[in-house]
XYZ file of C-alpha atoms in Angstrom:
737
model
C 141.522 119.631 107.343
C 142.232 117.894 110.793
C 138.128 117.539 111.800
C 136.549 119.719 114.703
C 134.771 118.913 117.951
C 131.963 120.059 116.025
C 132.234 117.480 113.865
C 132.499 114.485 115.312
C 129.363 115.511 117.537
C 126.807 116.138 114.213
C 128.746 112.257 113.455
C 127.605 111.020 116.575
C 124.495 112.785 116.548
C 123.486 111.558 112.652
C 124.522 108.549 114.571
C 122.428 107.879 117.214
C 119.493 109.444 114.421
C 120.195 106.218 112.610
C 120.863 104.170 115.340
C 116.793 105.002 117.414
C 115.289 105.127 113.604
C 117.028 102.049 112.916
C 115.693 99.881 116.045
C 112.367 102.156 116.027
C 111.686 101.281 112.972
C 111.910 97.121 114.259
C 110.235 97.651 117.416
C 107.386 99.415 115.258
C 106.918 95.900 112.924
C 107.954 94.044 115.609
C 105.257 96.285 117.618
C 102.977 95.218 114.105
C 103.398 91.533 113.892
C 102.891 90.661 117.707
C 100.329 92.541 118.727
C 98.488 93.915 115.802
C 98.492 90.820 113.314
C 99.726 88.594 115.433
C 96.341 86.430 114.737
C 97.399 86.490 111.293
C 100.715 85.348 111.384
C 99.824 82.693 114.331
C 97.775 81.010 112.151
C 100.315 81.046 108.702
C 102.430 79.316 110.903
C 100.167 76.457 112.621
C 99.571 76.394 109.317
C 102.940 75.926 108.148
C 103.531 73.390 111.854
C 100.747 71.769 112.233
C 97.862 69.016 110.100
C 94.578 69.063 110.639
C 92.002 66.241 110.052
C 89.158 66.523 110.959
C 87.307 63.370 112.419
C 84.279 62.695 111.468
C 81.359 61.390 113.698
C 79.399 58.129 113.425
C 74.930 59.169 112.787
C 72.900 58.372 115.555
C 71.126 55.178 115.104
C 67.141 55.523 114.305
C 65.539 52.570 115.348
C 61.796 51.975 116.030
C 59.901 51.296 119.125
C 60.756 48.612 120.107
C 64.198 49.179 119.338
C 65.178 47.056 115.705
C 67.320 49.415 113.650
C 66.249 51.012 110.987
C 68.771 53.531 109.522
C 72.740 53.280 111.121
C 76.266 53.878 110.278
C 78.785 51.724 109.203
C 82.614 52.321 108.992
C 84.192 53.420 105.396
C 86.872 55.230 104.749
C 88.082 58.641 102.928
C 91.432 58.244 100.614
C 93.149 61.475 101.173
C 96.466 62.675 99.177
C 98.870 65.772 100.201
C 99.997 67.425 97.513
C 102.908 68.744 99.171
C 104.713 64.777 100.145
C 104.721 64.053 96.923
C 108.885 63.809 96.198
C 108.794 64.230 92.295
C 106.883 64.184 88.895
C 107.611 59.436 88.810
C 106.075 58.986 91.985
C 103.305 61.114 91.157
C 102.102 59.311 87.918
C 102.543 56.430 89.910
C 99.949 57.210 92.295
C 98.041 58.728 89.801
C 98.443 55.270 87.899
C 98.397 52.591 90.802
C 95.123 54.688 91.920
C 92.934 54.831 89.523
C 92.087 51.565 88.875
C 92.380 50.927 92.657
C 89.851 53.724 93.357
C 87.401 53.892 89.578
C 88.828 57.195 89.652
C 90.200 59.112 86.169
C 94.190 59.151 86.422
C 94.256 62.787 85.324
C 91.843 63.867 87.989
C 93.944 62.491 90.101
C 97.410 64.580 87.837
C 95.297 67.321 88.396
C 94.839 67.204 92.718
C 98.338 65.668 92.816
C 99.438 69.401 91.509
C 98.131 70.984 93.988
C 100.337 72.916 96.535
C 98.833 71.635 100.086
C 98.385 68.064 102.455
C 94.921 67.735 102.174
C 93.363 66.661 99.056
C 90.575 64.156 99.110
C 90.700 60.659 95.597
C 88.028 58.882 97.288
C 85.241 59.441 99.910
C 83.034 56.226 101.792
C 85.170 53.231 99.965
C 84.668 49.926 102.282
C 87.655 47.266 104.098
C 88.966 45.736 100.921
C 89.575 48.497 98.836
C 91.695 50.515 101.379
C 93.569 47.406 101.953
C 94.047 47.616 98.755
C 94.978 51.396 98.919
C 97.234 50.983 101.744
C 99.258 47.922 100.550
C 99.879 49.891 96.774
C 101.265 52.550 99.304
C 103.370 50.063 101.303
C 104.462 48.576 98.764
C 105.824 51.987 96.473
C 107.037 53.236 100.048
C 105.042 56.284 99.374
C 104.309 58.672 102.428
C 102.081 60.991 100.157
C 98.684 58.096 100.430
C 97.089 58.214 104.133
C 93.611 57.136 105.191
C 90.602 58.329 107.080
C 87.609 56.599 109.328
C 84.145 57.569 108.009
C 80.678 56.774 108.109
C 78.562 56.007 105.531
C 74.040 55.706 106.493
C 72.989 52.461 105.742
C 69.598 51.352 106.164
C 69.191 47.375 106.529
C 65.421 47.578 105.081
C 66.157 49.159 102.244
C 62.980 50.963 101.118
C 61.365 50.153 103.892
C 60.265 53.192 105.853
C 61.705 55.401 102.988
C 59.202 58.394 103.316
C 59.977 58.325 107.254
C 62.609 57.757 107.768
C 64.314 60.453 104.460
C 68.122 59.716 103.909
C 71.441 61.976 103.941
C 74.108 63.514 101.574
C 78.060 62.901 100.725
C 78.119 64.383 103.906
C 76.497 63.090 106.100
C 73.342 65.472 106.711
C 70.176 65.054 106.377
C 68.399 66.157 103.428
C 64.609 64.512 104.695
C 62.267 62.942 107.112
C 63.224 62.330 110.009
C 67.073 62.978 109.343
C 66.944 66.013 108.267
C 63.888 66.998 111.166
C 66.369 65.588 114.126
C 69.936 65.942 112.069
C 72.004 68.095 115.142
C 70.382 65.366 117.284
C 71.928 62.380 114.981
C 74.847 64.696 113.599
C 76.927 64.185 116.737
C 80.409 66.435 116.847
C 82.869 66.014 114.842
C 86.643 65.557 116.108
C 89.378 66.342 115.284
C 93.744 65.193 115.002
C 96.809 67.313 115.110
C 99.786 66.414 113.511
C 103.087 68.902 114.748
C 105.031 68.692 110.862
C 108.947 69.483 111.277
C 111.188 71.892 108.067
C 110.491 69.383 105.242
C 107.062 69.379 105.670
C 106.296 65.307 107.291
C 105.123 65.009 110.075
C 106.996 64.058 114.097
C 107.179 61.948 116.172
C 103.325 60.906 117.959
C 104.490 62.284 121.181
C 104.075 65.382 119.252
C 99.788 64.143 117.951
C 96.931 65.475 120.334
C 93.784 63.122 119.888
C 90.219 65.352 119.973
C 87.301 62.376 119.453
C 83.914 62.833 117.717
C 81.451 62.173 119.667
C 78.572 60.137 118.206
C 75.656 61.583 117.461
C 71.893 60.510 119.810
C 69.500 57.815 118.842
C 66.589 58.795 117.929
C 63.669 56.216 118.906
C 60.197 56.331 116.637
C 56.919 55.912 117.439
C 57.089 53.926 114.665
C 56.727 49.924 115.263
C 57.568 47.966 112.560
C 55.635 44.419 112.068
C 52.402 47.067 111.672
C 54.390 48.891 109.602
C 55.196 46.174 107.480
C 51.221 45.152 107.402
C 50.592 49.196 105.950
C 53.150 48.774 103.245
C 52.004 44.992 102.091
C 48.687 45.562 102.288
C 48.932 49.115 100.184
C 51.553 48.135 97.717
C 48.742 45.133 96.958
C 45.986 47.844 96.197
C 48.262 50.117 94.170
C 49.304 47.153 92.266
C 46.142 45.691 92.511
C 44.284 49.236 90.967
C 46.827 50.561 89.494
C 47.075 53.742 91.012
C 48.735 56.064 88.798
C 49.707 58.948 91.875
C 49.926 56.603 94.698
C 49.100 55.932 97.027
C 49.825 56.237 101.340
C 48.223 55.307 104.981
C 48.919 56.114 107.835
C 47.978 54.378 111.690
C 47.956 55.814 114.485
C 47.600 54.763 117.993
C 44.380 57.322 118.602
C 44.868 58.300 122.377
C 48.207 59.516 122.208
C 48.359 60.771 118.400
C 51.700 58.516 118.219
C 51.913 57.048 114.245
C 52.663 53.881 114.132
C 53.422 52.973 110.438
C 52.761 55.698 107.479
C 53.915 55.238 103.987
C 53.660 55.837 100.627
C 53.806 53.333 97.550
C 56.144 53.097 95.440
C 58.328 54.886 97.192
C 62.794 54.433 97.456
C 65.935 52.450 98.652
C 67.586 55.499 101.432
C 70.686 54.008 100.775
C 69.717 54.672 96.624
C 67.637 57.412 96.917
C 69.086 59.111 94.069
C 67.266 55.613 91.738
C 63.821 55.373 90.319
C 62.710 52.697 91.508
C 59.126 53.416 89.960
C 58.712 51.542 86.705
C 56.640 53.471 85.535
C 58.971 56.592 86.460
C 61.763 54.884 84.798
C 59.439 55.121 81.727
C 59.473 58.518 81.618
C 62.456 59.496 80.953
C 63.613 56.909 79.448
C 63.895 58.519 75.993
C 65.045 61.655 76.879
C 68.801 63.335 77.048
C 70.817 66.566 77.859
C 68.741 69.437 79.899
C 65.495 67.851 79.140
C 66.040 64.324 81.488
C 68.271 65.962 84.072
C 64.965 68.380 84.713
C 62.835 65.201 84.642
C 65.272 63.131 86.789
C 65.132 65.740 90.224
C 61.369 66.506 89.063
C 60.609 62.060 89.414
C 63.353 62.244 92.497
C 61.553 65.033 93.609
C 57.712 63.260 93.888
C 59.749 59.960 94.614
C 60.854 61.087 98.325
C 57.558 62.961 98.783
C 55.047 61.410 101.877
C 51.618 61.923 100.312
C 50.004 61.478 103.733
C 50.888 64.727 104.867
C 53.102 66.937 101.748
C 49.992 66.284 99.202
C 46.222 67.559 99.648
C 43.545 66.049 98.492
C 39.790 66.293 99.368
C 38.847 64.053 101.395
C 35.911 63.302 100.459
C 33.452 61.053 101.873
C 35.749 60.803 105.131
C 34.987 63.247 106.407
C 30.843 63.012 106.569
C 31.517 62.107 110.389
C 33.318 65.224 111.612
C 30.289 66.973 109.782
C 28.221 64.566 111.823
C 29.420 64.951 115.063
C 29.403 68.980 115.140
C 26.186 68.213 115.162
C 25.495 66.147 117.103
C 27.310 68.676 119.179
C 24.817 71.272 119.266
C 22.106 69.195 119.466
C 20.728 70.188 116.439
C 20.620 66.552 115.457
C 20.230 63.139 117.321
C 20.228 59.497 116.535
C 16.029 60.128 115.623
C 15.971 62.517 113.296
C 14.590 62.114 110.171
C 15.787 63.370 106.708
C 13.641 62.156 102.987
C 16.593 61.416 100.105
C 14.871 61.389 96.244
C 18.583 60.824 95.221
C 18.788 65.636 94.842
C 19.209 67.971 97.219
C 19.020 71.456 95.940
C 21.326 74.038 97.136
C 20.313 77.757 96.325
C 18.684 76.522 92.897
C 21.305 74.363 91.673
C 20.835 70.293 92.716
C 23.325 67.934 94.372
C 22.960 64.476 93.368
C 23.740 61.792 95.826
C 25.839 58.381 94.218
C 21.443 56.859 94.691
C 20.070 59.074 92.624
C 20.073 56.971 88.908
C 18.495 54.516 92.016
C 15.424 57.282 92.778
C 17.528 58.032 95.781
C 17.806 56.457 99.661
C 14.577 57.333 100.723
C 13.037 57.950 104.083
C 16.759 57.038 106.919
C 17.225 57.705 110.181
C 20.940 59.747 110.815
C 22.323 56.482 111.372
C 21.589 55.338 108.164
C 22.816 58.543 106.598
C 25.497 57.771 107.338
C 25.612 54.205 106.459
C 24.546 54.646 103.078
C 26.751 57.388 102.696
C 24.673 59.766 101.600
C 24.872 62.732 100.970
C 21.335 64.744 100.648
C 21.249 63.908 104.062
C 24.581 65.165 105.436
C 24.508 68.482 103.404
C 20.465 69.106 105.324
C 22.568 68.691 108.680
C 25.388 71.313 107.956
C 22.178 73.067 106.799
C 20.610 72.562 110.485
C 24.315 73.300 112.194
C 24.953 76.516 110.064
C 27.500 78.177 108.217
C 28.892 79.693 111.977
C 29.131 76.232 113.548
C 30.503 74.065 111.247
C 33.289 76.660 110.285
C 34.161 76.651 114.269
C 33.903 72.788 114.284
C 36.564 72.750 110.990
C 39.108 75.001 112.849
C 38.650 73.149 116.094
C 39.200 69.311 114.611
C 42.340 71.656 112.637
C 41.873 71.826 109.445
C 43.321 74.992 109.239
C 46.074 74.414 110.471
C 49.220 72.030 110.338
C 48.924 69.553 113.233
C 52.648 70.734 113.823
C 54.228 66.982 113.136
C 57.531 66.303 113.867
C 58.578 65.525 109.803
C 59.122 68.210 107.097
C 57.215 69.878 104.439
C 54.275 69.418 106.156
C 51.375 71.123 103.224
C 48.939 73.718 104.199
C 45.327 73.148 104.041
C 43.152 75.010 102.189
C 40.019 75.525 102.989
C 36.579 78.375 102.798
C 37.389 81.364 104.650
C 34.033 81.581 104.741
C 31.051 79.023 103.246
C 28.133 79.642 100.558
C 25.455 78.358 101.093
C 26.613 76.194 97.876
C 30.197 75.567 100.057
C 28.675 74.557 102.839
C 26.718 71.971 101.502
C 29.612 70.395 99.431
C 32.562 70.945 102.687
C 29.495 68.567 104.381
C 30.430 65.711 102.742
C 33.865 66.317 102.680
C 34.465 68.629 98.516
C 36.226 71.754 97.548
C 37.924 72.028 100.910
C 41.800 70.392 100.580
C 43.391 68.895 103.467
C 46.310 66.203 103.852
C 45.175 62.820 104.307
C 47.254 63.397 108.279
C 44.429 65.931 109.411
C 41.931 63.908 108.070
C 43.384 61.053 109.990
C 44.446 63.597 113.314
C 41.299 64.519 113.413
C 39.103 60.910 113.230
C 41.543 60.370 116.320
C 39.528 62.837 117.782
C 35.811 62.402 116.663
C 36.328 58.158 118.063
C 38.792 58.741 121.320
C 36.507 61.078 123.189
C 36.205 64.095 121.183
C 40.540 65.262 122.106
C 42.700 66.285 119.295
C 46.296 65.455 119.442
C 49.397 66.237 118.277
C 50.608 63.727 115.440
C 53.982 62.904 115.544
C 57.087 60.421 114.659
C 59.826 60.501 117.523
C 58.951 58.935 120.797
C 62.657 59.846 122.307
C 66.358 60.342 122.256
C 69.030 58.459 123.355
C 72.559 59.256 124.087
C 75.250 56.399 122.538
C 74.622 54.537 126.311
C 70.719 54.282 126.122
C 69.747 57.687 128.005
C 67.583 59.003 127.544
C 68.223 62.755 126.729
C 64.695 63.960 126.123
C 61.341 62.582 126.216
C 58.132 63.543 123.407
C 54.829 62.107 125.537
C 51.497 62.950 124.028
C 50.184 66.664 123.451
C 47.137 67.511 123.656
C 45.961 70.455 121.356
C 42.745 70.759 122.870
C 38.998 68.278 123.750
C 36.529 70.267 120.672
C 33.689 67.423 121.564
C 32.820 65.388 124.885
C 32.818 62.153 125.251
C 29.188 61.348 124.678
C 28.899 62.615 121.614
C 32.392 60.477 120.824
C 30.898 57.385 121.801
C 27.681 57.781 119.531
C 29.880 58.422 116.622
C 31.621 55.053 117.289
C 28.924 53.180 117.185
C 27.175 54.663 114.168
C 30.549 54.492 112.247
C 30.117 50.734 113.448
C 27.474 49.557 111.643
C 28.929 50.767 107.838
C 31.201 47.974 108.149
C 28.899 45.053 110.159
C 25.755 45.692 108.014
C 26.454 43.688 105.552
C 23.929 46.180 103.212
C 26.005 49.231 104.490
C 29.247 50.773 102.036
C 31.985 49.667 103.862
C 31.163 46.105 103.982
C 34.673 45.383 101.871
C 36.458 46.060 105.670
C 34.241 43.548 107.662
C 36.566 41.455 110.097
C 34.371 38.233 112.070
C 34.666 38.558 115.217
C 35.994 41.832 116.165
C 33.892 45.261 116.166
C 35.604 47.915 113.940
C 34.352 50.883 112.811
C 35.053 53.352 109.633
C 33.719 55.446 106.314
C 35.029 55.641 103.363
C 35.701 57.944 100.812
C 35.619 58.956 97.128
C 35.922 62.419 96.616
C 37.058 63.672 93.136
C 39.641 65.334 92.384
C 38.659 69.209 91.154
C 41.859 70.817 90.831
C 43.500 69.026 88.395
C 41.313 69.253 85.833
C 39.636 66.238 85.005
C 36.166 64.569 85.516
C 38.047 60.643 85.504
C 41.083 61.707 88.425
C 39.455 60.104 92.073
C 40.683 59.613 95.928
C 39.518 56.747 96.569
C 40.045 56.130 100.519
C 39.192 54.901 103.219
C 39.591 54.784 107.503
C 38.525 52.515 109.788
C 39.303 52.228 113.883
C 38.791 49.110 116.113
C 37.545 48.038 118.704
C 34.172 50.631 118.326
C 34.215 50.185 122.260
C 37.551 51.388 123.419
C 39.308 52.708 120.309
C 42.983 52.197 120.044
C 44.189 51.961 116.592
C 42.701 53.788 113.892
C 43.448 52.938 109.888
C 43.476 56.014 106.577
C 44.347 53.560 103.456
C 44.160 56.182 99.649
C 44.260 55.844 96.271
C 44.865 58.510 94.321
C 44.294 57.911 90.676
C 43.506 54.444 90.510
C 42.015 52.580 86.997
C 40.273 50.112 88.198
C 37.053 48.057 87.373
C 35.595 51.362 90.301
C 36.206 54.341 90.839
C 34.398 54.078 94.991
C 36.846 53.538 97.994
C 34.526 51.497 99.387
C 35.331 49.213 96.519
C 39.370 49.303 95.691
C 40.434 49.832 99.571
C 38.343 49.048 101.500
C 39.248 44.831 101.360
C 42.789 46.134 101.778
C 41.974 48.142 104.609
C 39.886 45.319 106.476
C 43.293 43.335 106.078
C 45.516 44.434 107.601
C 43.035 45.675 110.668
C 42.875 41.766 110.910
C 46.330 41.558 110.751
C 47.306 44.534 113.758
C 44.256 43.644 116.066
C 45.181 40.293 117.519
C 49.789 41.567 116.940
C 48.393 44.367 119.896
C 46.797 41.965 121.861
C 42.883 42.715 120.978
C 40.487 38.927 120.420
C 38.391 38.111 118.170
C 35.595 37.698 119.973
C 32.690 35.244 117.894
C 29.265 34.838 119.221
C 28.389 31.010 120.294
C 28.125 28.987 116.839
C 29.818 31.682 114.781
C 30.519 29.604 111.335
C 33.663 32.222 110.988
C 35.469 31.090 114.372
C 39.126 29.804 114.430
C 38.720 27.425 117.093
C 41.619 24.296 117.334
C 41.160 20.987 116.619
C 40.712 18.923 119.226
C 42.906 15.831 120.150
C 41.646 12.462 119.335
C 43.420 10.879 118.277
C 44.548 7.026 120.582
C 40.598 7.246 120.849
C 38.523 4.352 119.276
C 37.104 5.399 115.868
C 33.834 5.706 117.694
C 34.559 7.601 121.015
C 36.086 10.011 118.099
C 33.137 10.495 115.588
C 31.037 10.744 119.188
C 33.760 13.634 120.654
C 33.902 15.505 116.845
C 30.027 15.630 116.066
C 29.659 17.260 119.739
C 31.823 19.973 119.038
C 29.633 20.261 115.699
C 33.136 18.902 113.502
C 32.943 16.844 110.713
C 35.204 13.537 109.577
C 36.515 11.475 107.095
C 37.618 7.952 108.228
C 40.296 6.405 106.095
C 41.151 2.305 107.015
C 39.481 -0.408 108.857
C 41.334 0.099 111.871
C 39.361 0.376 114.834
C 41.227 3.524 116.815
C 42.449 6.619 115.307
C 45.977 6.597 114.864
C 46.099 9.495 112.744
C 44.451 12.844 112.417
C 44.061 15.457 110.282
C 44.630 18.863 110.842
C 47.296 17.368 113.531
C 45.181 18.770 117.462
C 45.789 22.120 117.722
C 45.855 23.829 114.890
C 43.616 26.935 113.854
C 40.728 25.741 112.077
C 37.268 27.091 111.168
C 34.202 25.800 113.648
C 32.679 23.362 112.079
C 35.407 21.772 109.925
C 35.998 17.765 108.712
C 38.785 16.702 110.409
C 40.428 13.202 108.768
C 41.052 10.273 111.150
C 43.452 7.668 109.578
C 42.406 4.382 111.844
C 46.356 2.172 110.383
C 49.813 3.307 110.821
C 50.879 2.428 107.319
C 47.830 4.831 106.430
C 48.995 6.925 103.251
C 47.900 10.557 103.717
C 44.946 10.902 101.503
C 45.171 14.033 99.265
C 42.683 16.037 97.169
C 43.474 19.255 94.387
C 42.611 22.375 95.572
C 39.033 23.532 92.674
C 39.252 27.575 91.444
C 37.310 29.225 93.806
C 36.766 32.414 92.568
C 35.015 34.002 91.291
C 31.651 32.519 92.893
C 29.208 33.372 96.306
C 30.370 32.715 99.677
C 27.639 30.172 99.344
C 29.785 28.624 95.760
C 32.466 28.559 97.629
C 31.487 25.783 100.546
C 29.902 23.381 97.986
C 32.240 23.477 95.832
C 35.131 23.403 98.824
C 33.398 20.269 99.744
C 33.034 17.780 96.834
C 36.872 18.464 96.879
C 37.089 17.360 101.198
C 39.180 20.745 102.382
C 37.901 23.367 104.679
C 37.265 27.330 104.277
C 38.115 30.526 105.858
C 36.766 33.046 104.514
C 38.018 36.755 104.867
C 36.626 39.357 104.607
C 32.887 40.275 103.549
C 31.777 37.152 105.871
C 30.854 33.799 104.544
C 26.992 35.123 105.597
C 28.053 37.720 102.958
C 26.016 36.703 99.772
C 26.309 39.387 97.842
C 29.866 39.576 98.138
C 31.409 37.666 95.245
C 35.122 35.242 96.190
C 38.494 36.844 94.427
C 41.476 35.786 95.489
C 42.461 31.522 97.409
C 45.676 31.647 100.036
C 46.373 27.907 97.713
C 46.739 28.056 94.096
C 43.974 26.273 92.185
C 45.372 23.299 91.277
C 47.612 21.799 93.631
C 47.190 19.189 96.119
C 47.021 19.276 99.015
C 45.936 16.918 102.229
C 42.356 16.906 102.315
C 41.211 18.710 105.357
C 43.469 21.729 105.009
C 42.455 25.229 104.951
C 42.092 27.017 101.858
C 41.675 31.161 102.658
C 39.048 33.033 100.753
C 39.201 36.312 100.267
C 35.628 37.922 100.296
C 34.111 40.964 97.993
C 31.476 43.327 96.668
C 32.378 44.569 94.181
C 29.424 47.234 93.724
C 29.212 49.065 96.600
C 29.801 52.452 95.749
C 30.166 56.333 97.969
C 29.829 59.441 97.485
C 31.450 61.312 94.958
C 30.183 65.132 96.099
C 29.659 66.747 92.263
């Protein structure tokens, strides 16, 4: 049958509908792909057509206040494998075998990564130049295009464990994990860069004209308030004290600028090396985990690492003990409830709410009648309990808060602990709080409050960062001193400072072991029982000092946690170290010693007497208070020892050589330890050596020598200056109850 017009029309309509539906479907798909799923497909295309490599930024340096670099970043390389660029299984085997030996990575680990479907698998991060050169040479020799490297940085701390609990450390991805590295991470990190390169249909990179580099931006430099020299002094003497007195729970120390709140030094010992923070550096810690295995070892390692990373100055709480007494004293003076002429009687105890609270002098019958200065000098608990009683609980609480003990200091370091204190004070609470027991604060809070006590009454927020600089040295952020409030008046502050000078300067006072000839230093010892430990034998021994008394500039607080030595007292165990620290710091910051005329402890320059006649030289030396020995039969002095200009104690003996060929006369250094000052002088005179005393000083008859700078038996020229440290091991301070 011949098709009719109607049939043709029906076919055309059907074809038209098919075309319309077909084009509609295609058009709908195009709309869906380009509009609704456009971003998704563009991203997939980019993944297939572009290789995007991250350029890690160089982390900014950390320096001390004088520009000395304490933390920096060195260039290292990451070795990367592109599994999609591996030609065949033979090449895959070659890569795994060759690189496992060079990188010291398991062959099976490399093989596993080589079977993945991508262009970027890290084989090893942060390798040195020698290793990366071997990798590239291996790839070149074997014509392997699937291996490439990318520059990275590795954090490096040039001084090892120096200042480690302040600096902190970084993780494997250069992220700050502790200390300044963590707190200022956003400034130090910098901005990552990118390398975007095009790939052809075979998946290999196209010419460099298709590559776009977005440079990384280096991190900023963080400039600390820390002074590298002062930090070295603090760490030296703190470590010596920890070692000498076997502080099982470590020790800590801080040096502050009393007028700004700047931290000049801060340390905990033993500490760790931030270059390898996972290693245990305390021999005692190593011993504690030595015989453990499995989960027990894993848990112990985690605990020991956390312990060695802790900054005891601000992460831990303690009961400050008698170091707190100047706080009570300044509050009472400010409120006018006592003055320097106030009288106190100490029978060796004080009764509070029917409870006897003893003084350290209890066994000796107490301190007897004292004035206000004497209760500080003698560290008399009953005197301070009476003072707090006159002040009253409400006023005591007001000053306790005003000095910053109820809130964190706000220091720019992570992990500052919150103090634990009485919200209200019963009679017994007030009594024990007056001499630094029952309230737990951080050593940082204690040091910060004491800066306010002696600097005119101004409480400053402590800080460890001075400024932030960009890579060109331009200042991005500047951190000025922040005054929180004025707590006491300048007149009260001055009175307390002068009272605290007697604690050290008086040869019968509890702080005499911190005495340094020629310097006006004020201070206070502390020995607090660790009531929270549950062990009666657990104590924290501490000592606080500031100088100069007439214009305080620096303050030092040092403490030993659970020392095991001949004493428990801060006045015996810590004061000598603080004295040695002050003796080094004060001249360094430009404070010169001041000696009274004729003071035998003064260091002077040896006068020049060479080229003079023997008679003239002897006359000159006698006139200046020096003694002399003559060697030879000549008429003139051709050599002298010590040489002209050498720093020697006033009154020293100078040897005069009168013949050119005369050999230098030697003497053997005797034992000078375990003697009184007068005995040391007598033995030294017989041996023809000169003595410089440190510690209590040569006139401190209650002291004995504990160390000498030149070893017994060593031969030295006659007239050599030997430093002998004096210490009174019998002094004590109040422990509270």
